[in-house]
mmCIF file of C-alpha atoms and ligand atoms in Angstrom:
data_model
loop_
_atom_site.group_PDB
_atom_site.id
_atom_site.type_symbol
_atom_site.label_atom_id
_atom_site.label_comp_id
_atom_site.label_asym_id
_atom_site.label_seq_id
_atom_site.Cartn_x
_atom_site.Cartn_y
_atom_site.Cartn_z
ATOM 1 C CA MET A 515 -21.812 -3.200 -10.642
ATOM 2 C CA LYS A 516 -20.626 -3.512 -7.148
ATOM 3 C CA LEU A 517 -17.281 -3.551 -5.996
ATOM 4 C CA CYS A 518 -16.071 -4.290 -2.527
ATOM 5 C CA PHE A 519 -12.644 -2.077 -1.932
ATOM 6 C CA ALA A 520 -11.636 -3.721 1.185
ATOM 7 C CA THR A 521 -10.262 -0.461 2.859
ATOM 8 C CA ASN A 522 -12.584 1.816 5.799
ATOM 9 C CA ASN A 523 -10.204 4.981 4.225
ATOM 10 C CA GLN A 524 -13.241 7.279 2.436
ATOM 11 C CA ASN A 525 -10.467 9.214 0.517
ATOM 12 C CA LYS A 526 -8.988 6.304 -0.642
ATOM 13 C CA LEU A 527 -12.369 5.499 -1.522
ATOM 14 C CA LYS A 528 -13.344 8.794 -3.798
ATOM 15 C CA GLU A 529 -10.315 8.772 -5.158
ATOM 16 C CA ILE A 530 -10.730 5.298 -7.244
ATOM 17 C CA GLN A 531 -13.831 5.778 -7.820
ATOM 18 C CA ALA A 532 -13.419 9.175 -9.699
ATOM 19 C CA LEU A 533 -10.448 7.262 -11.669
ATOM 20 C CA LEU A 534 -12.949 4.839 -13.199
ATOM 21 C CA GLY A 535 -16.633 6.778 -13.548
ATOM 22 C CA ASP A 536 -19.662 5.245 -12.663
ATOM 23 C CA LYS A 537 -18.607 2.006 -14.951
ATOM 24 C CA PHE A 538 -18.145 0.307 -10.665
ATOM 25 C CA GLU A 539 -20.718 1.330 -8.221
ATOM 26 C CA LEU A 540 -16.906 0.956 -4.762
ATOM 27 C CA VAL A 541 -18.293 0.200 -1.661
ATOM 28 C CA THR A 542 -16.258 0.738 1.729
ATOM 29 C CA LEU A 543 -15.916 -2.521 4.472
ATOM 30 C CA SER A 544 -18.979 -1.020 6.556
ATOM 31 C CA GLU A 545 -21.145 -0.453 3.264
ATOM 32 C CA ILE A 546 -21.347 -3.615 3.123
ATOM 33 C CA GLY A 547 -21.344 -4.531 7.119
ATOM 34 C CA CYS A 548 -18.007 -6.093 7.135
ATOM 35 C CA LEU A 549 -17.428 -3.957 10.743
ATOM 36 C CA GLU A 550 -14.802 -6.864 11.753
ATOM 37 C CA GLU A 551 -11.177 -6.525 11.453
ATOM 38 C CA ILE A 552 -10.281 -9.199 8.990
ATOM 39 C CA PRO A 553 -7.254 -10.574 9.712
ATOM 40 C CA GLU A 554 -3.746 -10.029 8.159
ATOM 41 C CA PRO A 555 -1.518 -12.938 9.363
ATOM 42 C CA PHE A 556 1.242 -13.054 6.566
ATOM 43 C CA GLU A 557 4.678 -12.675 6.759
ATOM 44 C CA THR A 558 4.002 -10.980 2.681
ATOM 45 C CA ILE A 559 2.259 -8.014 1.648
ATOM 46 C CA GLU A 560 0.850 -10.037 -1.753
ATOM 47 C CA GLU A 561 -0.098 -12.714 1.230
ATOM 48 C CA ASN A 562 -1.505 -10.193 3.145
ATOM 49 C CA ALA A 563 -3.942 -8.769 -0.007
ATOM 50 C CA LEU A 564 -4.992 -11.706 -0.606
ATOM 51 C CA ALA A 565 -6.223 -13.124 2.715
ATOM 52 C CA LYS A 566 -8.761 -9.998 2.696
ATOM 53 C CA ALA A 567 -10.086 -9.875 -0.884
ATOM 54 C CA ARG A 568 -10.436 -13.704 -0.236
ATOM 55 C CA TYR A 569 -11.990 -12.916 3.146
ATOM 56 C CA VAL A 570 -14.383 -10.305 1.652
ATOM 57 C CA HIS A 571 -15.513 -12.911 -1.584
ATOM 58 C CA GLU A 572 -16.054 -15.943 1.054
ATOM 59 C CA LYS A 573 -17.729 -13.842 3.228
ATOM 60 C CA TYR A 574 -20.268 -11.159 1.200
ATOM 61 C CA GLY A 575 -20.120 -12.717 -2.019
ATOM 62 C CA LEU A 576 -18.778 -9.486 -3.343
ATOM 63 C CA ASP A 577 -16.694 -9.253 -5.924
ATOM 64 C CA CYS A 578 -12.944 -6.800 -4.334
ATOM 65 C CA PHE A 579 -10.324 -5.597 -3.784
ATOM 66 C CA ALA A 580 -7.608 -4.995 -1.052
ATOM 67 C CA ASP A 581 -4.113 -3.545 -0.871
ATOM 68 C CA ASP A 582 -1.156 -3.859 0.232
ATOM 69 C CA SER A 583 2.317 -1.816 1.577
ATOM 70 C CA GLY A 584 5.376 -1.256 2.211
ATOM 71 C CA LEU A 585 8.983 -0.400 2.889
ATOM 72 C CA ILE A 586 12.034 -3.100 1.745
ATOM 73 C CA VAL A 587 14.680 -2.632 2.508
ATOM 74 C CA PRO A 588 17.459 -5.147 0.877
ATOM 75 C CA SER A 589 20.144 -4.959 3.248
ATOM 76 C CA LEU A 590 18.014 -5.428 6.091
ATOM 77 C CA ASN A 591 17.233 -8.246 4.921
ATOM 78 C CA GLY A 592 13.634 -6.545 3.673
ATOM 79 C CA GLU A 593 12.116 -4.927 6.455
ATOM 80 C CA PRO A 594 10.465 -3.838 7.685
ATOM 81 C CA GLY A 595 7.986 -4.872 4.728
ATOM 82 C CA VAL A 596 5.354 -5.786 6.329
ATOM 83 C CA HIS A 597 5.142 -4.840 9.207
ATOM 84 C CA SER A 598 6.694 -1.231 8.296
ATOM 85 C CA ALA A 599 3.489 0.171 9.559
ATOM 86 C CA TYR A 600 4.354 -0.977 13.797
ATOM 87 C CA TYR A 601 8.144 -1.378 12.725
ATOM 88 C CA ALA A 602 9.331 -0.192 16.026
ATOM 89 C CA GLY A 603 6.480 -1.197 18.228
ATOM 90 C CA PRO A 604 1.924 -1.619 18.529
ATOM 91 C CA GLN A 605 1.554 2.430 18.311
ATOM 92 C CA ARG A 606 2.118 2.277 15.245
ATOM 93 C CA SER A 607 4.094 5.804 15.333
ATOM 94 C CA HIS A 608 6.211 7.052 11.926
ATOM 95 C CA ASP A 609 8.783 8.293 13.924
ATOM 96 C CA ASP A 610 9.224 5.936 15.587
ATOM 97 C CA ASN A 611 9.433 3.685 12.872
ATOM 98 C CA ILE A 612 11.965 5.766 10.821
ATOM 99 C CA ASN A 613 13.986 6.150 13.598
ATOM 100 C CA LEU A 614 13.760 2.686 14.337
ATOM 101 C CA LEU A 615 15.532 1.956 10.403
ATOM 102 C CA LEU A 616 18.007 4.700 11.186
ATOM 103 C CA GLN A 617 19.165 3.386 13.840
ATOM 104 C CA LYS A 618 19.506 -0.015 11.650
ATOM 105 C CA LEU A 619 20.637 1.826 8.864
ATOM 106 C CA SER A 620 23.934 3.101 11.098
ATOM 107 C CA ASN A 621 26.745 1.123 10.180
ATOM 108 C CA GLU A 622 25.316 -0.203 6.527
ATOM 109 C CA ASN A 623 26.810 0.737 3.153
ATOM 110 C CA ASP A 624 23.736 0.117 0.907
ATOM 111 C CA ARG A 625 21.062 1.906 2.354
ATOM 112 C CA SER A 626 18.629 1.025 -1.271
ATOM 113 C CA ALA A 627 14.837 0.287 -0.820
ATOM 114 C CA TYR A 628 11.841 0.890 -2.738
ATOM 115 C CA PHE A 629 8.592 0.896 -1.802
ATOM 116 C CA LYS A 630 5.757 -1.956 -2.887
ATOM 117 C CA THR A 631 1.761 -1.285 -3.233
ATOM 118 C CA VAL A 632 0.476 -4.547 -4.269
ATOM 119 C CA ILE A 633 -3.612 -5.465 -4.813
ATOM 120 C CA TYR A 634 -5.260 -7.632 -4.926
ATOM 121 C CA LEU A 635 -8.527 -8.586 -7.234
ATOM 122 C CA SER A 636 -11.335 -11.417 -6.258
ATOM 123 C CA PHE A 637 -13.428 -10.610 -10.061
ATOM 124 C CA GLN A 638 -16.409 -13.637 -11.653
ATOM 125 C CA ASN A 639 -14.685 -16.152 -9.443
ATOM 126 C CA GLU A 640 -11.082 -15.742 -10.318
ATOM 127 C CA TYR A 641 -8.052 -13.568 -8.500
ATOM 128 C CA HIS A 642 -5.157 -10.843 -10.508
ATOM 129 C CA ALA A 643 -2.299 -9.559 -8.782
ATOM 130 C CA PHE A 644 -1.238 -5.917 -9.532
ATOM 131 C CA GLU A 645 2.010 -4.234 -8.057
ATOM 132 C CA GLY A 646 3.995 -0.648 -7.994
ATOM 133 C CA ARG A 647 6.862 -0.280 -6.987
ATOM 134 C CA VAL A 648 9.176 2.965 -6.938
ATOM 135 C CA PRO A 649 12.885 2.057 -6.040
ATOM 136 C CA GLY A 650 14.841 5.112 -3.815
ATOM 137 C CA THR A 651 17.329 5.556 -1.108
ATOM 138 C CA ILE A 652 17.031 6.036 2.231
ATOM 139 C CA ILE A 653 18.414 8.967 3.581
ATOM 140 C CA GLY A 654 20.456 9.607 6.516
ATOM 141 C CA GLU A 655 18.187 12.575 8.784
ATOM 142 C CA LYS A 656 14.623 13.039 7.706
ATOM 143 C CA ARG A 657 13.614 16.287 5.177
ATOM 144 C CA GLY A 658 10.591 17.305 4.945
ATOM 145 C CA THR A 659 7.089 17.296 6.322
ATOM 146 C CA GLY A 660 4.799 16.175 3.862
ATOM 147 C CA GLY A 661 3.235 12.260 2.811
ATOM 148 C CA PHE A 662 3.527 9.815 5.915
ATOM 149 C CA GLY A 663 5.269 6.711 7.337
ATOM 150 C CA TYR A 664 8.447 6.658 5.400
ATOM 151 C CA ASP A 665 7.920 9.500 3.591
ATOM 152 C CA PRO A 666 10.491 11.981 4.880
ATOM 153 C CA VAL A 667 13.868 10.094 5.188
ATOM 154 C CA PHE A 668 12.644 9.014 1.011
ATOM 155 C CA VAL A 669 14.256 9.793 -1.793
ATOM 156 C CA PRO A 670 13.001 7.622 -4.574
ATOM 157 C CA GLN A 671 15.659 6.810 -7.683
ATOM 158 C CA GLY A 672 16.254 9.996 -10.406
ATOM 159 C CA HIS A 673 15.390 12.260 -7.721
ATOM 160 C CA ASP A 674 16.839 14.301 -5.088
ATOM 161 C CA ARG A 675 13.808 15.741 -2.557
ATOM 162 C CA THR A 676 12.202 13.614 -0.571
ATOM 163 C CA PHE A 677 8.644 11.761 -1.281
ATOM 164 C CA ALA A 678 7.196 14.441 2.243
ATOM 165 C CA GLU A 679 9.518 16.940 -0.377
ATOM 166 C CA MET A 680 7.080 16.381 -2.919
ATOM 167 C CA SER A 681 3.786 18.235 -3.568
ATOM 168 C CA LEU A 682 0.257 15.031 -3.080
ATOM 169 C CA ALA A 683 0.374 14.904 -6.770
ATOM 170 C CA GLU A 684 4.152 15.020 -7.204
ATOM 171 C CA LYS A 685 4.675 12.162 -5.384
ATOM 172 C CA SER A 686 1.309 10.285 -6.833
ATOM 173 C CA LYS A 687 2.781 10.559 -10.067
ATOM 174 C CA ILE A 688 6.447 7.672 -9.591
ATOM 175 C CA SER A 689 4.824 6.558 -6.725
ATOM 176 C CA HIS A 690 4.339 2.796 -6.156
ATOM 177 C CA ARG A 691 0.970 2.900 -4.948
ATOM 178 C CA SER A 692 -0.259 5.630 -8.647
ATOM 179 C CA ILE A 693 1.417 2.487 -10.398
ATOM 180 C CA ALA A 694 -0.964 -0.200 -8.937
ATOM 181 C CA PHE A 695 -3.512 1.044 -9.017
ATOM 182 C CA ALA A 696 -3.297 2.165 -13.123
ATOM 183 C CA GLY A 697 -3.002 -1.450 -13.543
ATOM 184 C CA LEU A 698 -6.451 -2.092 -11.610
ATOM 185 C CA ILE A 699 -8.089 0.473 -13.126
ATOM 186 C CA ASP A 700 -7.231 -0.337 -16.831
ATOM 187 C CA PHE A 701 -8.324 -3.505 -15.912
ATOM 188 C CA LEU A 702 -11.441 -2.995 -14.732
ATOM 189 C CA GLU A 703 -11.556 -0.151 -17.483
ATOM 190 C CA ASN A 704 -11.651 -3.231 -19.757
ATOM 191 C CA HIS A 705 -13.719 -6.294 -18.496
HETATM 192 P P1 ITT B 938 -4.286 1.065 5.763
HETATM 193 O O1 ITT B 938 -5.741 1.186 6.345
HETATM 194 O O2 ITT B 938 -5.516 1.412 5.014
HETATM 195 O O3 ITT B 938 -3.786 -0.628 5.495
HETATM 196 P P2 ITT B 938 -1.539 1.792 6.691
HETATM 197 O O4 ITT B 938 -0.866 3.108 7.166
HETATM 198 O O5 ITT B 938 -1.609 0.407 7.077
HETATM 199 O O6 ITT B 938 -3.391 1.900 6.225
HETATM 200 P P3 ITT B 938 -0.336 0.886 3.801
HETATM 201 O O7 ITT B 938 -0.407 -0.991 4.360
HETATM 202 O O8 ITT B 938 -0.637 0.821 2.661
HETATM 203 O O9 ITT B 938 -1.202 2.294 4.968
HETATM 204 O O10 ITT B 938 1.211 0.744 4.582
HETATM 205 C C1 ITT B 938 1.546 0.066 5.604
HETATM 206 C C2 ITT B 938 2.643 0.871 6.083
HETATM 207 O O11 ITT B 938 3.737 1.041 5.130
HETATM 208 C C3 ITT B 938 2.766 2.074 6.142
HETATM 209 O O12 ITT B 938 1.331 2.234 8.032
HETATM 210 C C4 ITT B 938 3.836 3.384 6.006
HETATM 211 O O13 ITT B 938 4.187 2.911 7.004
HETATM 212 C C5 ITT B 938 4.100 2.468 5.161
HETATM 213 N N1 ITT B 938 4.270 2.682 3.291
HETATM 214 C C6 ITT B 938 3.163 2.803 2.783
HETATM 215 N N2 ITT B 938 3.072 3.260 1.729
HETATM 216 C C7 ITT B 938 3.957 4.595 1.480
HETATM 217 C C8 ITT B 938 4.073 5.442 2.127
HETATM 218 O O14 ITT B 938 3.793 6.059 0.126
HETATM 219 N N3 ITT B 938 4.608 6.803 1.885
HETATM 220 C C9 ITT B 938 5.674 6.456 3.559
HETATM 221 N N4 ITT B 938 5.023 5.324 3.892
HETATM 222 C C10 ITT B 938 4.351 3.946 3.416
#
């Protein structure tokens, strides 16, 4: 059965296809002819993930899943949240984003944060949501060179290294993204 993954990232697609086996044939946005930028106008991660899945389902008539992720810092009223990728501006620089975050937290005692991934799946005319969260702390300076985004300043709860100091395999065992995709895969394997 054909299922669209609303991404053009072939690496992400291959990773999930390998976990799903051959019951589902995953296709990217460009493979279904969706070359336009899908609007993500909303102020929450949930609404944007749902909007992407719904757009593909309604316009292309295909079942589809879409993911959206972000870092949430409660003491900053949930920032950077849905704006995580471009927190410091449209240049989408991970370094600029981290510097802005550290500056905003410089006088803050509560440095707790969590990463969140939400996946929305349109399946047989119903929508299903899957969520993954990983709690942790934002440290005062960058450590490590792995990963991406805010990984150099995020230490997951129960650990003493940042995500950027972990191998990809170590991060994948506990990450918000892995938890959300495990929920999706479990659902698809049972339907
Ligand atoms: P897509 O094209 O796949 O949407 P993206 O960079 O926008 O790529 P996400 O939607 O998954 O990626 O995440 C949005 C932003 O949230 C991302 O640019 C990072 O700043 C941050 N983020 C998400 N997951 C992260 C992770 O595992 N480690 C560090 N930062 C992360």
